[in-house]
Coordinates of C-alpha atoms in Angstrom, one line a residue:
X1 CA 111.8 102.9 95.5
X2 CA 110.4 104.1 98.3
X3 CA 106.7 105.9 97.0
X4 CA 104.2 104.5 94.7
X5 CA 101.5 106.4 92.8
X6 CA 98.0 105.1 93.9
X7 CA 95.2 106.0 91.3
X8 CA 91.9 105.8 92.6
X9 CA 89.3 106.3 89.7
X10 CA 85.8 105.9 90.5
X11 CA 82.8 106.0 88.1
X12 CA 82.3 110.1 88.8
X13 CA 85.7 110.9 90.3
X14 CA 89.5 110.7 89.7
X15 CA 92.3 111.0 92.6
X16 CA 95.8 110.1 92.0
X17 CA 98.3 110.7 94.9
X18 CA 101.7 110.0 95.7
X19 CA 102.5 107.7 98.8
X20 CA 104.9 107.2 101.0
X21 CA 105.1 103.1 101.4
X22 CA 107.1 102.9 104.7
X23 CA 103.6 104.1 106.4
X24 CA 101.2 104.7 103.2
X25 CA 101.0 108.2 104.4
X26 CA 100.0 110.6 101.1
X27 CA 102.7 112.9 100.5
X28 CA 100.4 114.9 97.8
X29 CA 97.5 114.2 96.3
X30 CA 95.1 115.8 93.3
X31 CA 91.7 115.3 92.1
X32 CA 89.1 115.9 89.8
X33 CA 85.4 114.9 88.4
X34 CA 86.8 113.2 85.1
X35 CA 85.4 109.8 86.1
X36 CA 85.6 106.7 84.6
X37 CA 82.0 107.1 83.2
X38 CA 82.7 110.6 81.9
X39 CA 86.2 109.8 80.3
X40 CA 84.6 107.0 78.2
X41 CA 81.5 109.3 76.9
X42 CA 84.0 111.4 76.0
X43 CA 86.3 108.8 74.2
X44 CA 83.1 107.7 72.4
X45 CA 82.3 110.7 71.0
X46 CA 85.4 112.3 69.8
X47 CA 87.3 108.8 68.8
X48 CA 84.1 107.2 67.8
X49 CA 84.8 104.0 70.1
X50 CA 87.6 103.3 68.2
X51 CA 89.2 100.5 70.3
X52 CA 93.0 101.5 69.5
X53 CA 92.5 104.8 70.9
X54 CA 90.9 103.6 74.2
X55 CA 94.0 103.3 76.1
X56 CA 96.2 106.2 74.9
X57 CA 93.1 108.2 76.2
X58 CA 92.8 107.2 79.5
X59 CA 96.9 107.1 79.7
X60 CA 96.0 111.4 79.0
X61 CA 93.9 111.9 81.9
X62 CA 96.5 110.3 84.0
X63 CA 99.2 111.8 82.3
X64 CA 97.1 115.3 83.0
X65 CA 97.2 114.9 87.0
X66 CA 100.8 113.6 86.9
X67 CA 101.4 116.7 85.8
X68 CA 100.1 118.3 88.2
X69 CA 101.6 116.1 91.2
X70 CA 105.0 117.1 89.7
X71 CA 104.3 120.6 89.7
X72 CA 103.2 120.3 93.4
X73 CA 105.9 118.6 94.3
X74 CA 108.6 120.6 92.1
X75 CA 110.5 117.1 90.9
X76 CA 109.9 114.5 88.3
X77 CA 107.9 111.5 89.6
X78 CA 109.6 109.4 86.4
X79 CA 109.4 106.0 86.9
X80 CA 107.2 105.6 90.2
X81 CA 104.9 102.6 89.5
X82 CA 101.1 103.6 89.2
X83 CA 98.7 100.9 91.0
X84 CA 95.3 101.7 89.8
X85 CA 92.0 100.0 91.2
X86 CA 88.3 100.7 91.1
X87 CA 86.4 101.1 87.9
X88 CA 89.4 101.5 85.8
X89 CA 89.2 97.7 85.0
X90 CA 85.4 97.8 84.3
X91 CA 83.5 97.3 80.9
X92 CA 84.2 101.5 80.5
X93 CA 87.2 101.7 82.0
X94 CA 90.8 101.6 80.5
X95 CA 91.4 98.0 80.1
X96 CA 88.3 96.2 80.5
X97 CA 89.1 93.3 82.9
X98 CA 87.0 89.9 84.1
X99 CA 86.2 89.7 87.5
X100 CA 88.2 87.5 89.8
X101 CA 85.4 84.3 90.9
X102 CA 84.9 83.1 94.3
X103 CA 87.0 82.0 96.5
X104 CA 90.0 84.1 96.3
X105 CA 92.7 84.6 98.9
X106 CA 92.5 87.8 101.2
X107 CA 96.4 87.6 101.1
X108 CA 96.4 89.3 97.7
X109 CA 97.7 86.8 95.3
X110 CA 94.7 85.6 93.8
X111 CA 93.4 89.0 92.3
X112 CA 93.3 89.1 88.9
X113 CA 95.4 92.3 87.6
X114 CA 97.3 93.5 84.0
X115 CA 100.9 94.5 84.7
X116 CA 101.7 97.5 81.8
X117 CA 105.3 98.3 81.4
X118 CA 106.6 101.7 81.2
X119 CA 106.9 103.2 77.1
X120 CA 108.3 106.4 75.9
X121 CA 105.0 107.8 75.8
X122 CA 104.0 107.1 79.6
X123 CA 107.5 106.7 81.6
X124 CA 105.7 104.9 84.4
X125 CA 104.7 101.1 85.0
X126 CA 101.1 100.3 85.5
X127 CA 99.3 97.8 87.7
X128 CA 95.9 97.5 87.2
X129 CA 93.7 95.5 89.7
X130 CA 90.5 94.2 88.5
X131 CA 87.7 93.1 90.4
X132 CA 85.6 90.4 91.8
X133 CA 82.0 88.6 91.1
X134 CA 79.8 85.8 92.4
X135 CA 76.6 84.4 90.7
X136 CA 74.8 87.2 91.3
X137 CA 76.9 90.3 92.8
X138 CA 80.3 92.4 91.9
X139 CA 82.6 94.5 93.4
X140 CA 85.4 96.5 92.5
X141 CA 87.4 98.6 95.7
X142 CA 86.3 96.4 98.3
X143 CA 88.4 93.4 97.7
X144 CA 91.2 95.4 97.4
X145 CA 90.6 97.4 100.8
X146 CA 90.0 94.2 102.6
X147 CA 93.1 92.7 101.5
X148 CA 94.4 95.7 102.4
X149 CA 93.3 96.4 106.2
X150 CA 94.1 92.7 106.9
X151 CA 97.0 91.7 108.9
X152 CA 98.9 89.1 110.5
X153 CA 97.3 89.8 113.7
X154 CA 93.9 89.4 112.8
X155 CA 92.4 85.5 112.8
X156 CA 92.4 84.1 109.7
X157 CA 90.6 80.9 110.6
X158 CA 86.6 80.4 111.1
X159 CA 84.0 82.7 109.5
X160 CA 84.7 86.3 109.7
X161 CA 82.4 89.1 108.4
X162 CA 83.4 92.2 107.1
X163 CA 81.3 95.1 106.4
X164 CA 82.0 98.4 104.1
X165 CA 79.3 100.8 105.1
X166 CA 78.9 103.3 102.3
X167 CA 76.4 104.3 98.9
X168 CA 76.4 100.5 98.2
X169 CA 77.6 98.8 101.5
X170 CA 79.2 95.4 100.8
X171 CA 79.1 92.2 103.3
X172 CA 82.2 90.3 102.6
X173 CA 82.3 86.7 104.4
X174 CA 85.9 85.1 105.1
X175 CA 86.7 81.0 105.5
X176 CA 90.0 80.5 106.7
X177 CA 91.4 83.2 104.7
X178 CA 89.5 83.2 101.6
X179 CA 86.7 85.1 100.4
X180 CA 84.0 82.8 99.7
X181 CA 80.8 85.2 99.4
X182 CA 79.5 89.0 99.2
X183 CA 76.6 90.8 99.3
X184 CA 75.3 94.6 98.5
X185 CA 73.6 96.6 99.9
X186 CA 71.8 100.3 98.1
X187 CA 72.0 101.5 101.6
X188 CA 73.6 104.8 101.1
X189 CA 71.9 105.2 97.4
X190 CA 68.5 104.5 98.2
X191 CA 68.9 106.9 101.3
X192 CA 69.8 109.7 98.6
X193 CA 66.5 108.4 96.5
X194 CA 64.1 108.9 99.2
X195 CA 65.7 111.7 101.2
X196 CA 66.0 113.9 97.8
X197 CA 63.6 112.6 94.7
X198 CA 61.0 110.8 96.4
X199 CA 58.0 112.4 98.2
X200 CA 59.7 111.9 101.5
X201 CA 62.0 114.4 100.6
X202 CA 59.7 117.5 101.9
X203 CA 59.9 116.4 105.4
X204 CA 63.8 115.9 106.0
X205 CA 66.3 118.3 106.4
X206 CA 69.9 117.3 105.8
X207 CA 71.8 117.0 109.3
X208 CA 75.4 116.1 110.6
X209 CA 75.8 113.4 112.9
X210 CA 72.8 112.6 115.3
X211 CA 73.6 114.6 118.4
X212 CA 71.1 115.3 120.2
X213 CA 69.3 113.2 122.3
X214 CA 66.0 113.2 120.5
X215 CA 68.1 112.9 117.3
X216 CA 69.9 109.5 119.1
X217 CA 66.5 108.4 120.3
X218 CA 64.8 108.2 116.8
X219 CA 67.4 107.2 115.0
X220 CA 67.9 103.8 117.0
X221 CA 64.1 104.0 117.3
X222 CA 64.2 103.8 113.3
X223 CA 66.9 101.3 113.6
X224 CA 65.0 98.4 115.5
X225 CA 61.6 99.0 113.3
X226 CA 63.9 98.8 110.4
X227 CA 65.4 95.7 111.5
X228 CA 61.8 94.1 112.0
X229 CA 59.3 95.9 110.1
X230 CA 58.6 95.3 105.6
X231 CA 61.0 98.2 104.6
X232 CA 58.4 99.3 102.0
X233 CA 55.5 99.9 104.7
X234 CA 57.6 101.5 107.2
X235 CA 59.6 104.3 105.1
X236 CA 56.2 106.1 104.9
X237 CA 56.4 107.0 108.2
X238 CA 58.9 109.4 107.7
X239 CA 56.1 110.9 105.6
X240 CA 53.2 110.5 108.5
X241 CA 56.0 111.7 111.0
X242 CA 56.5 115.3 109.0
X243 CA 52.1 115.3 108.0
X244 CA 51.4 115.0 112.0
X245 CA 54.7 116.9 113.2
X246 CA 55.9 114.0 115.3
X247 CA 59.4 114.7 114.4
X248 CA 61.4 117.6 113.4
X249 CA 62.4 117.5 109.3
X250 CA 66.0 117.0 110.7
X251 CA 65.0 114.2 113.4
X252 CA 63.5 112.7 110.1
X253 CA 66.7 112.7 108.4
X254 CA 68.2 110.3 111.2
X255 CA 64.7 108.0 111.5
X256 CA 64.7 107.5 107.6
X257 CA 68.7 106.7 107.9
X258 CA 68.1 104.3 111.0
X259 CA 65.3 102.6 108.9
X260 CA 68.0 101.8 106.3
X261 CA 71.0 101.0 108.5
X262 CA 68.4 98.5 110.5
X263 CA 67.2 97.2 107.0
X264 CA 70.8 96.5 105.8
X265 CA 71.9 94.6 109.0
X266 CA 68.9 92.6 109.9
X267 CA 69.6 89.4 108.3
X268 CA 73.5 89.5 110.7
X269 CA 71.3 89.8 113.7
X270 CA 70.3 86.1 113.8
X271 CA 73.9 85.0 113.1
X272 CA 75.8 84.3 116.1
X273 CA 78.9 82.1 115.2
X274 CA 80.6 85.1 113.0
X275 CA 83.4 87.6 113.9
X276 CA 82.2 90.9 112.7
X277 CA 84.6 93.6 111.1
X278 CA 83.5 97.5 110.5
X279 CA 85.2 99.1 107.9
X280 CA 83.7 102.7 108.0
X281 CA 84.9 106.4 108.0
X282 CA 84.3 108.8 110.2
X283 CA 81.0 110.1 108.3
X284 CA 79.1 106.9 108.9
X285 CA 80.9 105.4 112.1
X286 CA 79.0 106.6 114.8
X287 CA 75.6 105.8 112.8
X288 CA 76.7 101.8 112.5
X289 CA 78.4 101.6 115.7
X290 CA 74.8 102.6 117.4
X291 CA 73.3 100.7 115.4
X292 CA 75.0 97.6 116.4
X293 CA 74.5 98.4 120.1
X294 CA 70.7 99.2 119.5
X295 CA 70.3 95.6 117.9
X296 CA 72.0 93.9 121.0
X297 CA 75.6 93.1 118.9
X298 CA 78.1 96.0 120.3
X299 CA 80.0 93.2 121.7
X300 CA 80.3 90.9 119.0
X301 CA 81.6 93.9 116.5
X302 CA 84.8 94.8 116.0
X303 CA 85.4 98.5 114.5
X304 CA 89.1 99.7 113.0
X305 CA 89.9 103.7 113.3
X306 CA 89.0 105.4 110.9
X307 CA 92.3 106.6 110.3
X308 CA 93.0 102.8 108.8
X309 CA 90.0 102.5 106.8
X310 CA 91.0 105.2 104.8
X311 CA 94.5 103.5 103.9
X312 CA 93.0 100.3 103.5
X313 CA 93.1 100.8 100.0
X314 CA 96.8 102.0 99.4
X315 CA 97.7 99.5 101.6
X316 CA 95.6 96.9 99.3
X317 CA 97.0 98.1 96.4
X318 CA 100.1 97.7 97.2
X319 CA 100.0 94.0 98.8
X320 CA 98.6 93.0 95.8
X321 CA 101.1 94.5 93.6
X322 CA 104.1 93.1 95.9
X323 CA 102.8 89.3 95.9
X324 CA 102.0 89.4 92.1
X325 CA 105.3 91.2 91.1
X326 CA 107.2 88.6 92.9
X327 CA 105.6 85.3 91.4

C-alpha cells in the first residue's frame, strides 16, 4: 500500500488526510472543529459516559471525514491503515492510553501505541500512538514529530536539544538517541492571556511578522530584557509603553512577544555543550531565529525548513507504525 491515512486530532480540532508515503506529501486533506474535548462532551451527554459506547463514537466522527475524503477523491479508501496521534490517546480521547516514561528511543520503537484491526463496521486498521510523561510534565505530538524529523544524517550521540516553538513550546533533550527529559513552556498561551484578557490588552494591536525596523528593534529589545529581567515586573511595561506612547500598539505586540520568547529561552543561554534543533513553522520562525541571534546563539542553532516541520508528524507517525508493526 502505497498511502496511509494520518489523523491528527487535537483537543479543539480534527484533520484527517490521505498521504502519499513515498514523500509524505498530502494528496487530500479535510477538517473540522469537532475536537477531542468537544467529541467527549458530547459522548457524555447523549450516551451518559457509558464506557461501551466510547469507541463506536469516536470511530463516527472518523467515519464522518472518511467520508468526505472519499467523496474528494471519488474512490474508496477501504482498507488504508489510519495512524492517529495527539489527544486521541488522552484521558478524553478514544482509547485512553498511559504515557510512555523516560527514556524512550527517538527511533520509534519505544512508543507506546494500541494496534486496532479492521471490523465490518470500520473497514480500516487503526494505530493509535499515545504519548509521553516525566515526573512532572507530558506531551502528546511532540514525540511523535521528533521521531519523525530525525534522520540518519543527523548525530545521534552527545546531548542534543530540540525545541517546538508553539501555544505550549516543548524543550526535548536527546542522550545518544534517547529522550531522557522535556520541558514546557505557556509561551504561545500566556501571550494570548496578556495580549487579549489581561489589562495589557488595550495597548497592542495584532501584527504579522516584525518588519519594520522599529518593529525588529523592540522586539529583540524585549527579547534581551526578557532573557534577564523577573518576567512578572517587566510585562508591565508593555502597559507603561502604550500610558506614555513610547511604542506604537502594534510595536507592543512584538515587545510583549520578545518578552516571552526571551523568558522561554533564558535558561539555554548559559548552556554551551548542547546541539540545538528548531522545529518551527513559518508563523514563528523568523521570531525564534532573531531571537537566537539577539541572545548571542545564531551559531550554535540549527533550524529545519519549514516545509519539514510540517511533515514531521506524518513522517513520525508512520516510523512508529513501521518499527512496531514489524516486531
Amino acid at each position: 500500500m502505497n498511502e496511509f491515512l494520518s489523523c491528527d486530532w487535537g483537543t479543539s480540532s480534527f484533520r484527517l488526510s490521505l498521504v502519499n508515503k513515498a514523500d509524505f506529501s498530502i494528496i487530500l486533506s479535510v477538517s473540522s472543529d469537532k475536537g477531542i474535548l468537544g467529541t467527549f462532551n458530547t459522548w457524555n451527554e447523549t450516551h451518559g459516559g457509558q464506557a461501551e459506547t466510547r469507541l463506536s463514537f469516536y470511530l463516527a466522527i472518523i467515519r464522518e471525514n472518511l467520508n468526505a475524503l472519499e467523496q474528494q477523491s471519488g474512490r474508496s479508501l477501504e482498507g488504508i491503515p489510519v495512524l492517529i496521534s495527539g489527544m486521541a490517546s488522552s484521558s478524553i480521547g478514544m482509547i485512553p492510553l498511559r504515557y510512555q516514561e523516560l527514556p524512550f528511543s527517538i527511533d520509534g520503537s519505544g512508543m507506546l501505541s494500541q494496534f486496532l484491526q479492521k471490523t465490518i463496521e470500520f473497514e480500516h486498521d487503526i494505530f493509535l500512538i499515545s504519548g509521553a510523561k516525566s515526573q512532572n510534565d507530558v506531551m502528546r505530538g511532540e514525540e511523535t514529530q521528533l521521531i519523525g524529523i530525525m534522520s540518519e544524517t543527523l548525530s545521534h550521540t552527545g546531548d542534543l536539544l530540540f525545541i517546538f516553538p508553539g501555544t505550549h513550546s516543548k524543550h526535548i533533550l536527546i542522550n545518544n538517541g534517547n529522550v531522557t527529559s522535556f520541558k514546557t513552556f505557556m509561551t504561545g498561551e500566556f501571550f494570548d492571556l496578556l495580549s487579549t484578557k489581561s489589562i495589557l490588552h488595550a495597548g497592542i494591536e495584532k501584527s504579522g511578522e516584525p518588519e519594520s525596523a522599529m518593529d525588529i528593534k523592540y522586539f529583540e529589545q524585549a527579547v534581551k530584557e526578557g532573557a534577564t529581567t523577573n518576567l512578572l515586573n517587566v510585562c508591565f511595561r508593555v502597559r507603561t509603553n502604550s500610558l506614555f506612547d513610547k511604542l506604537t500598539r502594534k510595536q507592543n505586540y512584538h515587545y510583549l512577544s520578545g518578552l516571552l520568547i526571551g523568558a522561554e529561552l533564558a535558561e539555554i543561554v548559559q548552556n554551551d555543550t548542547i546541539g540545538i534543533y528548531l522545529c518551527c513553522g513559518r508563523h514563528l520562525k523568523k521570531y525564534y531565529e532573531t531571537a537566537f541571534k539577539v541572545l548571542g546563539m545564531k551559531d550554535k542553532v540549527h533550524t529545519f525548513p519549514a516545509e519539514e516541520v510540517e511533515k514531521a508528524a506524518l513522517k513520525g507517525q508512520y516510523k512508529i507504525y513501521e518499527k512496531q508493526i514489524k516486531r
